[in-house]
């Protein structure tokens, strides 16, 4: 898994506004609107505690402060605990936190202590990026391409199937692909198909996963994957609308999904 670096989180405030503008232009809704529509929830007076975690590669200097900024942007009250790890957890609960957010190198969770809902960033991110792709107002059909069927891609593919889209998917891992065929009924996508898509949900940790043969002119690519799967020259040549940022949209989805 690609780990976030402080550079990814620079200019967060500007990025949050740009995300909303982009989302509105593509779907007619801003990120809050998409989250409310997805989960049928609105923030109330939930207090979110963010706990720094030292395990594995340890603290990423801007991770928890960026999370706090995002939590507040989406209408929640939040605080970062003074201490990390178990001491931070004790502090969070003692201070009356309703929702706990924390991440080690493997999993990033939001847990609502009041209603017992818990979500991973993988699932919440997959669902919202897939949902954004599916809301593309200029889409020519209900055909949608999912690239990558790991934890993020699978969750997004599942959401799209449940939403009634014709989901095509590819993954170099044959077992992942077969699982999605068997459990979700997706159609395996093969580049020999010569089929082009106006909606693409990309969920891989790799660059250059999107090639010219896959996409229509003026398509939408929605991707949380770092690095971006869309080569810039293909994006320009095909006038692709691109939704991609490292953290905030997935975090909004996590929060709205547990309230
Ligand atoms: O508390 C800390 O500062 C660290 N233990 C945080 C570690 C986070 C590691 N995870 C990532 O960098 C991301 N892959 C998770 C969020 C990505 C959103 N797409
Ligand atoms: Mg990628």
Short mmCIF file of C-alpha atoms in Angstrom, two decimals, residues 38-152:
data_model
loop_
_atom_site.label_atom_id
_atom_site.label_comp_id
_atom_site.label_asym_id
_atom_site.label_seq_id
_atom_site.Cartn_x
_atom_site.Cartn_y
_atom_site.Cartn_z
CA UNK A 38 -25.11 7.68 -0.43
CA UNK A 39 -25.77 7.02 3.24
CA UNK A 40 -28.91 9.03 4.00
CA UNK A 41 -27.12 10.77 6.88
CA UNK A 42 -26.24 14.32 8.00
CA UNK A 43 -23.77 15.29 10.74
CA UNK A 44 -25.43 16.16 14.05
CA UNK A 45 -23.26 17.06 17.01
CA UNK A 46 -20.81 14.14 16.74
CA UNK A 47 -17.42 14.73 18.30
CA UNK A 48 -14.59 13.02 16.41
CA UNK A 49 -11.35 12.06 18.19
CA UNK A 50 -8.33 11.47 15.99
CA UNK A 51 -5.64 9.32 17.60
CA UNK A 52 -2.03 9.37 16.31
CA UNK A 53 -0.69 5.82 15.99
CA UNK A 54 3.03 5.05 16.29
CA UNK A 55 2.96 1.40 15.10
CA UNK A 56 4.87 0.34 11.99
CA UNK A 57 6.29 3.27 10.05
CA UNK A 58 5.00 5.53 12.80
CA UNK A 59 3.50 9.00 12.81
CA UNK A 60 3.13 10.88 9.53
CA UNK A 61 3.70 14.45 10.63
CA UNK A 62 0.67 16.00 8.89
CA UNK A 63 -1.74 13.05 8.94
CA UNK A 64 -3.76 13.75 12.07
CA UNK A 65 -3.76 17.54 11.62
CA UNK A 66 -5.01 17.11 8.04
CA UNK A 67 -7.69 14.72 9.27
CA UNK A 68 -8.82 17.29 11.82
CA UNK A 69 -9.08 19.93 9.11
CA UNK A 70 -11.13 17.58 6.91
CA UNK A 71 -13.39 16.47 9.78
CA UNK A 72 -14.20 20.12 10.56
CA UNK A 73 -14.68 21.03 6.89
CA UNK A 74 -17.40 18.37 6.65
CA UNK A 75 -19.28 19.78 9.64
CA UNK A 76 -18.05 17.69 12.56
CA UNK A 77 -16.48 18.77 15.82
CA UNK A 78 -13.04 17.21 16.18
CA UNK A 79 -9.83 17.00 18.17
CA UNK A 80 -6.49 15.24 17.95
CA UNK A 81 -5.56 13.46 21.17
CA UNK A 82 -2.48 14.74 22.93
CA UNK A 83 -1.05 11.21 23.33
CA UNK A 84 -0.83 8.44 20.71
CA UNK A 85 -1.91 4.80 20.82
CA UNK A 86 -3.68 3.29 23.85
CA UNK A 87 -3.13 6.36 25.99
CA UNK A 88 -4.70 8.43 23.19
CA UNK A 89 -7.65 6.04 23.03
CA UNK A 90 -8.23 6.40 26.77
CA UNK A 91 -8.01 10.17 26.38
CA UNK A 92 -10.46 10.18 23.44
CA UNK A 93 -13.12 8.18 25.28
CA UNK A 94 -12.62 10.13 28.51
CA UNK A 95 -13.11 13.41 26.61
CA UNK A 96 -16.49 12.19 25.34
CA UNK A 97 -15.62 11.31 21.74
CA UNK A 98 -18.50 9.84 19.72
CA UNK A 99 -16.36 8.73 16.78
CA UNK A 100 -12.76 7.48 16.89
CA UNK A 101 -10.51 7.75 13.83
CA UNK A 102 -7.08 6.15 13.70
CA UNK A 103 -4.72 4.54 11.20
CA UNK A 104 -1.74 2.25 11.22
CA UNK A 105 0.06 1.24 8.01
CA UNK A 106 -2.56 -1.40 7.15
CA UNK A 107 -5.95 -0.05 8.09
CA UNK A 108 -7.58 3.29 8.73
CA UNK A 109 -10.87 3.12 10.60
CA UNK A 110 -13.74 5.28 11.83
CA UNK A 111 -15.68 3.78 14.72
CA UNK A 112 -18.84 5.32 16.10
CA UNK A 113 -18.98 4.37 19.78
CA UNK A 114 -22.69 5.31 20.05
CA UNK A 115 -24.19 3.15 17.30
CA UNK A 116 -21.31 0.64 17.01
CA UNK A 117 -20.81 1.27 13.28
CA UNK A 118 -17.26 0.80 12.05
CA UNK A 119 -15.82 1.32 8.58
CA UNK A 120 -12.43 1.00 6.93
CA UNK A 121 -11.01 3.65 4.65
CA UNK A 122 -10.71 1.01 1.90
CA UNK A 123 -14.44 0.33 1.78
CA UNK A 124 -15.56 3.94 2.29
CA UNK A 125 -13.13 5.16 -0.37
CA UNK A 126 -14.13 2.48 -2.88
CA UNK A 127 -17.81 3.22 -2.42
CA UNK A 128 -17.59 7.00 -2.81
CA UNK A 129 -15.19 7.08 -5.77
CA UNK A 130 -17.32 4.46 -7.53
CA UNK A 131 -20.43 6.47 -6.68
CA UNK A 132 -18.89 9.65 -8.10
CA UNK A 133 -18.04 7.80 -11.33
CA UNK A 134 -21.61 6.48 -11.53
CA UNK A 135 -23.05 9.99 -11.17
CA UNK A 136 -21.28 11.36 -14.27
CA UNK A 137 -23.93 13.53 -15.87
CA UNK A 138 -22.49 13.18 -19.38
CA UNK A 139 -22.33 9.36 -19.28
CA UNK A 140 -23.42 7.72 -22.52
CA UNK A 141 -24.66 4.43 -21.00
CA UNK A 142 -24.78 2.47 -17.75
CA UNK A 143 -21.52 0.68 -18.63
CA UNK A 144 -18.73 1.38 -16.19
CA UNK A 145 -15.15 0.10 -15.99
CA UNK A 146 -13.51 -0.83 -12.68
CA UNK A 147 -9.73 -1.14 -12.82
CA UNK A 148 -8.31 -3.02 -9.83
CA UNK A 149 -10.29 -5.39 -7.59
CA UNK A 150 -8.39 -5.14 -4.32
CA UNK A 151 -10.13 -3.98 -1.14
CA UNK A 152 -10.97 -0.53 -2.56
#
